[in-house]
PDB file of C-alpha atoms in Angstrom:
ATOM      1  CA  UNK B   1     177.898  38.996  32.317  1.00 44.00           C
ATOM      2  CA  UNK B   2     179.752  40.707  29.479  1.00 47.00           C
ATOM      3  CA  UNK B   3     183.009  38.940  30.449  1.00 50.00           C
ATOM      4  CA  UNK B   4     181.161  35.624  30.599  1.00 60.00           C
ATOM      5  CA  UNK B   5     179.845  36.069  27.044  1.00 68.00           C
ATOM      6  CA  UNK B   6     183.236  37.033  25.642  1.00 70.00           C
ATOM      7  CA  UNK B   7     184.777  34.024  27.418  1.00 80.00           C
ATOM      8  CA  UNK B   8     182.124  31.702  26.018  1.00 82.00           C
ATOM      9  CA  UNK B   9     182.698  33.048  22.503  1.00 82.00           C
ATOM     10  CA  UNK B  10     186.433  32.533  22.931  1.00 84.00           C
ATOM     11  CA  UNK B  11     185.926  29.006  24.289  1.00 84.00           C
ATOM     12  CA  UNK B  12     183.766  28.032  21.312  1.00 82.00           C
ATOM     13  CA  UNK B  13     186.333  29.392  18.869  1.00 84.00           C
ATOM     14  CA  UNK B  14     189.304  27.696  20.541  1.00 84.00           C
ATOM     15  CA  UNK B  15     187.431  24.384  20.808  1.00 82.00           C
ATOM     16  CA  UNK B  16     186.674  24.508  17.080  1.00 83.00           C
ATOM     17  CA  UNK B  17     190.093  25.677  15.872  1.00 83.00           C
ATOM     18  CA  UNK B  18     192.272  23.928  18.503  1.00 83.00           C
ATOM     19  CA  UNK B  19     194.471  27.003  18.435  1.00 85.00           C
ATOM     20  CA  UNK B  20     194.511  30.370  20.212  1.00 85.00           C
ATOM     21  CA  UNK B  21     195.968  32.040  17.145  1.00 87.00           C
ATOM     22  CA  UNK B  22     193.364  30.618  14.751  1.00 85.00           C
ATOM     23  CA  UNK B  23     190.572  31.437  17.218  1.00 84.00           C
ATOM     24  CA  UNK B  24     191.832  35.003  17.526  1.00 85.00           C
ATOM     25  CA  UNK B  25     191.872  35.370  13.735  1.00 88.00           C
ATOM     26  CA  UNK B  26     188.296  34.094  13.540  1.00 84.00           C
ATOM     27  CA  UNK B  27     187.147  36.512  16.249  1.00 83.00           C
ATOM     28  CA  UNK B  28     189.161  39.452  14.930  1.00 86.00           C
ATOM     29  CA  UNK B  29     191.082  39.974  18.188  1.00 87.00           C
ATOM     30  CA  UNK B  30     194.585  39.231  19.460  1.00 89.00           C
ATOM     31  CA  UNK B  31     195.609  35.832  20.901  1.00 86.00           C
ATOM     32  CA  UNK B  32     196.297  37.535  24.235  1.00 88.00           C
ATOM     33  CA  UNK B  33     192.720  38.850  24.293  1.00 87.00           C
ATOM     34  CA  UNK B  34     191.413  35.326  23.723  1.00 86.00           C
ATOM     35  CA  UNK B  35     193.645  33.987  26.490  1.00 85.00           C
ATOM     36  CA  UNK B  36     192.531  36.724  28.887  1.00 88.00           C
ATOM     37  CA  UNK B  37     188.822  36.085  28.192  1.00 86.00           C
ATOM     38  CA  UNK B  38     189.278  32.372  28.850  1.00 85.00           C
ATOM     39  CA  UNK B  39     191.252  33.026  32.029  1.00 86.00           C
ATOM     40  CA  UNK B  40     188.438  35.227  33.378  1.00 86.00           C
ATOM     41  CA  UNK B  41     185.840  32.594  32.435  1.00 85.00           C
ATOM     42  CA  UNK B  42     187.772  29.782  34.143  1.00 85.00           C
ATOM     43  CA  UNK B  43     188.112  31.905  37.284  1.00 86.00           C
ATOM     44  CA  UNK B  44     184.382  32.622  37.133  1.00 84.00           C
ATOM     45  CA  UNK B  45     183.337  28.954  36.902  1.00 83.00           C
ATOM     46  CA  UNK B  46     186.100  27.685  39.193  1.00 86.00           C
ATOM     47  CA  UNK B  47     187.333  24.814  36.983  1.00 86.00           C
ATOM     48  CA  UNK B  48     189.869  24.461  34.182  1.00 87.00           C
ATOM     49  CA  UNK B  49     188.130  24.253  30.817  1.00 86.00           C
ATOM     50  CA  UNK B  50     191.132  23.931  28.515  1.00 85.00           C
ATOM     51  CA  UNK B  51     194.216  21.748  28.620  1.00 83.00           C
ATOM     52  CA  UNK B  52     197.136  23.696  27.171  1.00 77.00           C
ATOM     53  CA  UNK B  53     200.476  22.299  26.002  1.00 71.00           C
ATOM     54  CA  UNK B  54     203.273  23.847  23.981  1.00 63.00           C
ATOM     55  CA  UNK B  55     201.972  22.082  20.860  1.00 68.00           C
ATOM     56  CA  UNK B  56     198.209  21.953  21.196  1.00 73.00           C
ATOM     57  CA  UNK B  57     195.149  22.999  23.134  1.00 83.00           C
ATOM     58  CA  UNK B  58     192.128  20.849  23.931  1.00 82.00           C
ATOM     59  CA  UNK B  59     189.118  20.666  26.199  1.00 86.00           C
ATOM     60  CA  UNK B  60     189.275  19.147  29.654  1.00 88.00           C
ATOM     61  CA  UNK B  61     186.474  16.784  30.672  1.00 87.00           C
ATOM     62  CA  UNK B  62     184.744  19.698  32.411  1.00 86.00           C
ATOM     63  CA  UNK B  63     185.265  21.879  29.347  1.00 83.00           C
ATOM     64  CA  UNK B  64     183.783  19.250  27.019  1.00 85.00           C
ATOM     65  CA  UNK B  65     180.737  18.869  29.286  1.00 85.00           C
ATOM     66  CA  UNK B  66     180.306  22.647  29.527  1.00 84.00           C
ATOM     67  CA  UNK B  67     180.611  23.040  25.747  1.00 81.00           C
ATOM     68  CA  UNK B  68     178.056  20.302  25.061  1.00 83.00           C
ATOM     69  CA  UNK B  69     175.534  22.228  27.158  1.00 82.00           C
ATOM     70  CA  UNK B  70     176.447  25.541  25.530  1.00 79.00           C
ATOM     71  CA  UNK B  71     176.339  24.654  21.828  1.00 74.00           C
ATOM     72  CA  UNK B  72     172.552  24.281  21.413  1.00 75.00           C
ATOM     73  CA  UNK B  73     171.965  27.563  23.246  1.00 74.00           C
ATOM     74  CA  UNK B  74     174.618  29.400  21.237  1.00 71.00           C
ATOM     75  CA  UNK B  75     173.147  28.057  18.001  1.00 70.00           C
ATOM     76  CA  UNK B  76     169.799  29.537  19.028  1.00 70.00           C
ATOM     77  CA  UNK B  77     171.500  32.869  19.736  1.00 70.00           C
ATOM     78  CA  UNK B  78     173.160  32.877  16.297  1.00 67.00           C
ATOM     79  CA  UNK B  79     169.873  31.977  14.630  1.00 67.00           C
ATOM     80  CA  UNK B  80     168.133  34.775  16.508  1.00 65.00           C
ATOM     81  CA  UNK B  81     170.612  37.268  15.080  1.00 65.00           C
ATOM     82  CA  UNK B  82     170.397  35.795  11.601  1.00 63.00           C
ATOM     83  CA  UNK B  83     166.584  35.789  11.716  1.00 61.00           C
ATOM     84  CA  UNK B  84     166.855  39.572  11.621  1.00 61.00           C
ATOM     85  CA  UNK B  85     167.743  38.992   7.987  1.00 55.00           C
ATOM     86  CA  UNK B  86     163.993  38.552   7.414  1.00 54.00           C
ATOM     87  CA  UNK B  87     163.717  42.294   7.822  1.00 50.00           C
ATOM     88  CA  UNK B  88     166.150  42.781   4.948  1.00 56.00           C
ATOM     89  CA  UNK B  89     165.666  42.228   1.241  1.00 55.00           C
ATOM     90  CA  UNK B  90     168.060  39.260   1.000  1.00 71.00           C
ATOM     91  CA  UNK B  91     168.826  36.157   3.153  1.00 87.00           C
ATOM     92  CA  UNK B  92     172.188  36.327   4.910  1.00 89.00           C
ATOM     93  CA  UNK B  93     174.526  34.362   7.160  1.00 90.00           C
ATOM     94  CA  UNK B  94     176.651  31.223   7.090  1.00 92.00           C
ATOM     95  CA  UNK B  95     175.160  27.869   6.114  1.00 94.00           C
ATOM     96  CA  UNK B  96     176.914  24.912   7.739  1.00 94.00           C
ATOM     97  CA  UNK B  97     176.364  21.752   5.705  1.00 96.00           C
ATOM     98  CA  UNK B  98     177.538  18.153   5.989  1.00 94.00           C
ATOM     99  CA  UNK B  99     177.628  16.239   2.701  1.00 94.00           C
ATOM    100  CA  UNK B 100     179.143  12.989   1.396  1.00 91.00           C
ATOM    101  CA  UNK B 101     181.791  13.344  -1.300  1.00 91.00           C
ATOM    102  CA  UNK B 102     179.637  11.823  -4.038  1.00 90.00           C
ATOM    103  CA  UNK B 103     176.687  13.945  -2.924  1.00 91.00           C
ATOM    104  CA  UNK B 104     178.787  17.091  -3.158  1.00 93.00           C
ATOM    105  CA  UNK B 105     179.899  16.157  -6.677  1.00 91.00           C
ATOM    106  CA  UNK B 106     176.430  15.107  -7.808  1.00 89.00           C
ATOM    107  CA  UNK B 107     173.977  17.503  -6.190  1.00 91.00           C
ATOM    108  CA  UNK B 108     175.799  20.502  -4.767  1.00 93.00           C
ATOM    109  CA  UNK B 109     178.942  21.388  -6.717  1.00 93.00           C
ATOM    110  CA  UNK B 110     177.190  21.899 -10.089  1.00 92.00           C
ATOM    111  CA  UNK B 111     174.822  24.482  -8.540  1.00 93.00           C
ATOM    112  CA  UNK B 112     176.911  26.065  -5.804  1.00 95.00           C
ATOM    113  CA  UNK B 113     178.283  28.933  -7.906  1.00 95.00           C
ATOM    114  CA  UNK B 114     174.806  29.822  -9.133  1.00 94.00           C
ATOM    115  CA  UNK B 115     173.391  29.761  -5.602  1.00 95.00           C
ATOM    116  CA  UNK B 116     176.111  32.043  -4.226  1.00 95.00           C
ATOM    117  CA  UNK B 117     175.693  34.424  -7.154  1.00 95.00           C
ATOM    118  CA  UNK B 118     171.952  34.597  -6.476  1.00 93.00           C
ATOM    119  CA  UNK B 119     172.496  35.179  -2.738  1.00 94.00           C
ATOM    120  CA  UNK B 120     175.603  37.348  -2.220  1.00 93.00           C
ATOM    121  CA  UNK B 121     174.987  37.742   1.533  1.00 92.00           C
ATOM    122  CA  UNK B 122     175.155  33.977   2.201  1.00 94.00           C
ATOM    123  CA  UNK B 123     178.343  32.033   2.903  1.00 94.00           C
ATOM    124  CA  UNK B 124     178.674  28.253   2.994  1.00 96.00           C
ATOM    125  CA  UNK B 125     180.801  26.150   5.340  1.00 95.00           C
ATOM    126  CA  UNK B 126     180.774  22.586   3.977  1.00 95.00           C
ATOM    127  CA  UNK B 127     182.112  19.505   5.739  1.00 93.00           C
ATOM    128  CA  UNK B 128     182.619  16.636   3.298  1.00 92.00           C
ATOM    129  CA  UNK B 129     182.065  13.431   5.273  1.00 88.00           C
ATOM    130  CA  UNK B 130     180.580  10.132   4.125  1.00 86.00           C
ATOM    131  CA  UNK B 131     179.693   9.148   7.694  1.00 83.00           C
ATOM    132  CA  UNK B 132     176.212   9.858   9.034  1.00 82.00           C
ATOM    133  CA  UNK B 133     176.306  12.343  11.899  1.00 81.00           C
ATOM    134  CA  UNK B 134     173.839  14.059  14.222  1.00 83.00           C
ATOM    135  CA  UNK B 135     173.435  17.424  12.489  1.00 86.00           C
ATOM    136  CA  UNK B 136     171.698  18.975  15.493  1.00 81.00           C
ATOM    137  CA  UNK B 137     174.382  17.927  17.968  1.00 79.00           C
ATOM    138  CA  UNK B 138     177.189  18.943  15.593  1.00 84.00           C
ATOM    139  CA  UNK B 139     175.654  22.336  14.867  1.00 84.00           C
ATOM    140  CA  UNK B 140     174.924  21.942  11.149  1.00 90.00           C
ATOM    141  CA  UNK B 141     172.056  23.720   9.460  1.00 92.00           C
ATOM    142  CA  UNK B 142     171.403  20.824   7.094  1.00 93.00           C
ATOM    143  CA  UNK B 143     172.813  17.637   5.649  1.00 93.00           C
ATOM    144  CA  UNK B 144     172.791  15.894   2.293  1.00 93.00           C
ATOM    145  CA  UNK B 145     172.225  12.153   2.079  1.00 90.00           C
ATOM    146  CA  UNK B 146     170.724   9.494  -0.176  1.00 85.00           C
ATOM    147  CA  UNK B 147     166.999   9.169   0.450  1.00 70.00           C
ATOM    148  CA  UNK B 148     167.097   5.709   1.999  1.00 59.00           C
ATOM    149  CA  UNK B 149     169.580   6.936   4.648  1.00 58.00           C
ATOM    150  CA  UNK B 150     167.428   9.748   6.031  1.00 60.00           C
ATOM    151  CA  UNK B 151     167.293  10.249   9.762  1.00 61.00           C
ATOM    152  CA  UNK B 152     163.922  10.219  11.450  1.00 65.00           C
ATOM    153  CA  UNK B 153     162.265  13.439  12.581  1.00 74.00           C
ATOM    154  CA  UNK B 154     163.808  15.332   9.678  1.00 83.00           C
ATOM    155  CA  UNK B 155     162.312  17.353   6.866  1.00 87.00           C
ATOM    156  CA  UNK B 156     163.790  16.102   3.580  1.00 89.00           C
ATOM    157  CA  UNK B 157     163.628  17.644   0.116  1.00 90.00           C
ATOM    158  CA  UNK B 158     164.913  15.773  -2.929  1.00 90.00           C
ATOM    159  CA  UNK B 159     167.574  17.818  -4.723  1.00 91.00           C
ATOM    160  CA  UNK B 160     168.957  15.342  -7.266  1.00 90.00           C
ATOM    161  CA  UNK B 161     167.597  12.791  -9.695  1.00 89.00           C
ATOM    162  CA  UNK B 162     167.212   9.185  -8.622  1.00 91.00           C
ATOM    163  CA  UNK B 163     170.404   7.154  -8.987  1.00 92.00           C
ATOM    164  CA  UNK B 164     170.594   4.367 -11.565  1.00 95.00           C
ATOM    165  CA  UNK B 165     172.947   1.647 -10.307  1.00 96.00           C
ATOM    166  CA  UNK B 166     175.060  -0.721 -12.371  1.00 98.00           C
ATOM    167  CA  UNK B 167     177.461  -3.645 -11.999  1.00 98.00           C
ATOM    168  CA  UNK B 168     180.707  -3.285 -13.942  1.00 98.00           C
ATOM    169  CA  UNK B 169     183.965  -5.119 -14.493  1.00 98.00           C
ATOM    170  CA  UNK B 170     186.972  -4.802 -16.764  1.00 98.00           C
ATOM    171  CA  UNK B 171     187.346  -6.683 -20.069  1.00 98.00           C
ATOM    172  CA  UNK B 172     190.432  -8.409 -18.627  1.00 97.00           C
ATOM    173  CA  UNK B 173     188.438  -9.632 -15.627  1.00 98.00           C
ATOM    174  CA  UNK B 174     185.656 -11.058 -17.792  1.00 98.00           C
ATOM    175  CA  UNK B 175     188.216 -12.679 -20.116  1.00 97.00           C
ATOM    176  CA  UNK B 176     189.326 -14.930 -17.246  1.00 95.00           C
ATOM    177  CA  UNK B 177     186.175 -15.195 -15.085  1.00 95.00           C
ATOM    178  CA  UNK B 178     183.266 -14.883 -17.507  1.00 96.00           C
ATOM    179  CA  UNK B 179     180.183 -12.714 -17.005  1.00 97.00           C
ATOM    180  CA  UNK B 180     177.455 -13.232 -14.386  1.00 97.00           C
ATOM    181  CA  UNK B 181     173.980 -13.571 -15.876  1.00 96.00           C
ATOM    182  CA  UNK B 182     171.962 -13.633 -12.650  1.00 96.00           C
ATOM    183  CA  UNK B 183     172.562 -12.260  -9.123  1.00 97.00           C
ATOM    184  CA  UNK B 184     173.117 -15.798  -7.833  1.00 95.00           C
ATOM    185  CA  UNK B 185     176.146 -16.050 -10.145  1.00 97.00           C
ATOM    186  CA  UNK B 186     177.917 -13.418  -8.040  1.00 97.00           C
ATOM    187  CA  UNK B 187     178.894 -16.179  -5.619  1.00 95.00           C
ATOM    188  CA  UNK B 188     181.432 -17.303  -8.221  1.00 95.00           C
ATOM    189  CA  UNK B 189     182.949 -13.824  -8.691  1.00 98.00           C
ATOM    190  CA  UNK B 190     185.329 -11.467  -6.970  1.00 98.00           C
ATOM    191  CA  UNK B 191     183.268  -8.447  -5.899  1.00 98.00           C
ATOM    192  CA  UNK B 192     184.540  -5.130  -4.562  1.00 98.00           C
ATOM    193  CA  UNK B 193     182.798  -4.448  -1.266  1.00 97.00           C
ATOM    194  CA  UNK B 194     181.829  -1.027   0.071  1.00 96.00           C
ATOM    195  CA  UNK B 195     182.260  -0.451   3.804  1.00 93.00           C
ATOM    196  CA  UNK B 196     180.077   2.119   5.555  1.00 88.00           C
ATOM    197  CA  UNK B 197     182.050   4.824   7.337  1.00 84.00           C
ATOM    198  CA  UNK B 198     179.197   5.168   9.828  1.00 79.00           C
ATOM    199  CA  UNK B 199     178.589   1.581  10.923  1.00 83.00           C
ATOM    200  CA  UNK B 200     181.688  -0.180   9.600  1.00 87.00           C
ATOM    201  CA  UNK B 201     179.460  -2.813   7.993  1.00 91.00           C
ATOM    202  CA  UNK B 202     179.602  -4.008   4.394  1.00 94.00           C
ATOM    203  CA  UNK B 203     176.830  -2.862   2.090  1.00 93.00           C
ATOM    204  CA  UNK B 204     174.755  -5.585   0.530  1.00 95.00           C
ATOM    205  CA  UNK B 205     174.094  -5.164  -3.165  1.00 97.00           C
ATOM    206  CA  UNK B 206     170.460  -4.232  -3.759  1.00 95.00           C
ATOM    207  CA  UNK B 207     169.477  -5.951  -7.005  1.00 97.00           C
ATOM    208  CA  UNK B 208     166.290  -6.999  -8.768  1.00 96.00           C
ATOM    209  CA  UNK B 209     165.036 -10.533  -9.390  1.00 94.00           C
ATOM    210  CA  UNK B 210     161.854 -10.678 -11.482  1.00 89.00           C
ATOM    211  CA  UNK B 211     161.048  -7.139 -10.384  1.00 86.00           C
ATOM    212  CA  UNK B 212     161.510  -7.945  -6.689  1.00 93.00           C
ATOM    213  CA  UNK B 213     164.184  -6.141  -4.677  1.00 94.00           C
ATOM    214  CA  UNK B 214     166.736  -8.515  -3.180  1.00 95.00           C
ATOM    215  CA  UNK B 215     169.882  -7.981  -1.097  1.00 95.00           C
ATOM    216  CA  UNK B 216     173.013  -9.903  -1.979  1.00 96.00           C
ATOM    217  CA  UNK B 217     176.012 -10.257   0.339  1.00 96.00           C
ATOM    218  CA  UNK B 218     179.003 -10.485  -1.989  1.00 97.00           C
ATOM    219  CA  UNK B 219     182.531 -11.736  -1.410  1.00 96.00           C
ATOM    220  CA  UNK B 220     185.848 -10.402  -2.634  1.00 96.00           C
ATOM    221  CA  UNK B 221     189.419  -9.594  -1.693  1.00 96.00           C
ATOM    222  CA  UNK B 222     189.022  -5.810  -1.955  1.00 97.00           C
ATOM    223  CA  UNK B 223     186.971  -3.572   0.319  1.00 97.00           C
ATOM    224  CA  UNK B 224     186.832   0.241   0.007  1.00 96.00           C
ATOM    225  CA  UNK B 225     184.829   3.142   1.426  1.00 92.00           C
ATOM    226  CA  UNK B 226     184.923   5.415  -1.637  1.00 92.00           C
ATOM    227  CA  UNK B 227     182.933   4.976  -4.851  1.00 93.00           C
ATOM    228  CA  UNK B 228     185.564   6.477  -7.160  1.00 93.00           C
ATOM    229  CA  UNK B 229     188.263   4.195  -5.744  1.00 96.00           C
ATOM    230  CA  UNK B 230     185.930   1.234  -6.307  1.00 97.00           C
ATOM    231  CA  UNK B 231     185.642   2.265  -9.957  1.00 98.00           C
ATOM    232  CA  UNK B 232     189.435   2.467 -10.241  1.00 98.00           C
ATOM    233  CA  UNK B 233     189.742  -0.991  -8.677  1.00 98.00           C
ATOM    234  CA  UNK B 234     187.266  -2.422 -11.186  1.00 98.00           C
ATOM    235  CA  UNK B 235     189.205  -0.855 -14.084  1.00 98.00           C
ATOM    236  CA  UNK B 236     192.333  -2.539 -12.699  1.00 98.00           C
ATOM    237  CA  UNK B 237     190.613  -5.920 -12.958  1.00 97.00           C
ATOM    238  CA  UNK B 238     190.269  -6.499  -9.210  1.00 98.00           C
ATOM    239  CA  UNK B 239     186.628  -7.505  -9.411  1.00 98.00           C
ATOM    240  CA  UNK B 240     183.068  -6.378 -10.023  1.00 98.00           C
ATOM    241  CA  UNK B 241     181.790  -3.091  -8.616  1.00 98.00           C
ATOM    242  CA  UNK B 242     178.212  -2.049  -7.853  1.00 98.00           C
ATOM    243  CA  UNK B 243     178.209   1.713  -8.375  1.00 97.00           C
ATOM    244  CA  UNK B 244     176.121   4.616  -9.723  1.00 95.00           C
ATOM    245  CA  UNK B 245     175.878   4.358 -13.508  1.00 96.00           C
ATOM    246  CA  UNK B 246     176.846   7.978 -14.090  1.00 93.00           C
ATOM    247  CA  UNK B 247     180.172   7.408 -12.310  1.00 94.00           C
ATOM    248  CA  UNK B 248     181.249   4.862 -14.923  1.00 97.00           C
ATOM    249  CA  UNK B 249     179.581   6.176 -18.088  1.00 96.00           C
ATOM    250  CA  UNK B 250     182.843   7.535 -19.506  1.00 96.00           C
ATOM    251  CA  UNK B 251     184.808   4.403 -18.571  1.00 97.00           C
ATOM    252  CA  UNK B 252     182.190   2.245 -20.291  1.00 98.00           C
ATOM    253  CA  UNK B 253     182.291   4.427 -23.418  1.00 98.00           C
ATOM    254  CA  UNK B 254     186.091   4.104 -23.464  1.00 97.00           C
ATOM    255  CA  UNK B 255     185.707   0.307 -23.061  1.00 97.00           C
ATOM    256  CA  UNK B 256     187.662   0.278 -19.824  1.00 98.00           C
ATOM    257  CA  UNK B 257     184.599  -1.228 -18.131  1.00 98.00           C
ATOM    258  CA  UNK B 258     181.692  -3.414 -19.237  1.00 98.00           C
ATOM    259  CA  UNK B 259     178.213  -3.381 -17.699  1.00 98.00           C
ATOM    260  CA  UNK B 260     176.621  -6.656 -16.653  1.00 98.00           C
ATOM    261  CA  UNK B 261     173.393  -7.787 -14.946  1.00 98.00           C
ATOM    262  CA  UNK B 262     171.610  -4.780 -16.471  1.00 97.00           C
ATOM    263  CA  UNK B 263     168.052  -6.203 -16.047  1.00 96.00           C
ATOM    264  CA  UNK B 264     168.837  -6.731 -12.368  1.00 97.00           C
ATOM    265  CA  UNK B 265     170.171  -3.242 -11.568  1.00 97.00           C
ATOM    266  CA  UNK B 266     167.761  -0.921  -9.725  1.00 96.00           C
ATOM    267  CA  UNK B 267     167.276   2.802  -9.508  1.00 94.00           C
ATOM    268  CA  UNK B 268     167.742   4.099  -5.957  1.00 90.00           C
ATOM    269  CA  UNK B 269     166.438   7.297  -4.324  1.00 88.00           C
ATOM    270  CA  UNK B 270     168.574  10.335  -5.101  1.00 90.00           C
ATOM    271  CA  UNK B 271     170.046  12.869  -2.706  1.00 92.00           C
ATOM    272  CA  UNK B 272     167.912  14.765  -0.235  1.00 92.00           C
ATOM    273  CA  UNK B 273     168.720  17.934   1.669  1.00 92.00           C
ATOM    274  CA  UNK B 274     167.486  17.352   5.214  1.00 91.00           C
ATOM    275  CA  UNK B 275     167.157  19.532   8.283  1.00 90.00           C
ATOM    276  CA  UNK B 276     165.443  19.453  11.708  1.00 84.00           C
ATOM    277  CA  UNK B 277     161.680  19.776  11.766  1.00 73.00           C
ATOM    278  CA  UNK B 278     161.008  23.291  13.039  1.00 61.00           C
ATOM    279  CA  UNK B 279     158.186  25.777  12.725  1.00 51.00           C
ATOM    280  CA  UNK B 280     160.597  28.499  11.608  1.00 70.00           C
ATOM    281  CA  UNK B 281     162.982  27.919   8.696  1.00 79.00           C
ATOM    282  CA  UNK B 282     165.933  30.322   8.638  1.00 84.00           C
ATOM    283  CA  UNK B 283     165.867  32.500   5.470  1.00 88.00           C
ATOM    284  CA  UNK B 284     169.369  31.359   4.465  1.00 91.00           C
ATOM    285  CA  UNK B 285     168.326  27.698   4.579  1.00 92.00           C
ATOM    286  CA  UNK B 286     165.017  28.358   2.838  1.00 91.00           C
ATOM    287  CA  UNK B 287     166.974  30.059   0.054  1.00 93.00           C
ATOM    288  CA  UNK B 288     169.132  26.948  -0.399  1.00 94.00           C
ATOM    289  CA  UNK B 289     166.150  24.583  -0.320  1.00 92.00           C
ATOM    290  CA  UNK B 290     164.273  26.626  -2.903  1.00 92.00           C
ATOM    291  CA  UNK B 291     167.319  26.909  -5.166  1.00 93.00           C
ATOM    292  CA  UNK B 292     168.299  23.235  -5.097  1.00 91.00           C
ATOM    293  CA  UNK B 293     164.818  21.896  -5.785  1.00 83.00           C
ATOM    294  CA  UNK B 294     164.339  24.109  -8.856  1.00 79.00           C
ATOM    295  CA  UNK B 295     163.467  22.026 -11.850  1.00 48.00           C
ATOM    296  CA  UNK B 296     162.417  19.059  -9.720  1.00 55.00           C
ATOM    297  CA  UNK B 297     158.976  17.842  -8.829  1.00 46.00           C
ATOM    298  CA  UNK B 298     159.619  19.016  -5.280  1.00 40.00           C
ATOM    299  CA  UNK B 299     159.506  15.635  -3.548  1.00 40.00           C
ATOM    300  CA  UNK B 300     159.434  16.182   0.211  1.00 40.00           C
ATOM    301  CA  UNK B 301     158.607  14.090   3.233  1.00 40.00           C
TER     302      UNK B 301
END
């Protein structure tokens, strides 16, 4: 049983790092010890779990299936150990988070140093990814997403202000194309589309018409999957961009961009920290939730 557990730990580390050397460093053992543990495990189960080459190491089909069954159980084991932190004065352990780039910049980065200073026994492992993923399947403690993109069956706590949206273009663009005065005028303009990294679809612009929310499918020659690059494209005169107002405030002040359709631009739900609905919330995650919602009204759902 002891050999099985050491082999499983080694398998998890190698699958994550794709390297015996990196896995050994993570586990604090030698690469030969990792290799030996995996050899014993493969002999025990009677199938090859890893495919080794001179350049890389990866899971076989059997290994991938075995790992998929193991990960939820191993997560429970790790949480059981970390729950012992309740018996201590301070929360401890590693928080694995998945966040979009804009969400990291807007909601997490400004408060991360303060959170870590307040909780010296907590570490954070952050994956910056704009795509929506299954946080349970991927082994994350929590995720950060805009409110309207929340997954079902999740607890969600708002950790940023709502997001005021705006439509902007460069002075050079408006000099040749004129300014739209109503959402229907967008049909006559080049618009910079945003493509979802999750679905691959183009986002429709959510605008207001006499106080009613409408969705507008826009056309243009440029499509991007990053808000900051969309802003750069608008500054270059490539078209109109529909982006968070605080991402262009400086560019507007410097007269690199001009806001249009202001009465038609909505305010969208801000960022929420979300996590699986469970009866027991790990102390490390509770510490993050409590810290991030400080100063807010504590919106939760």
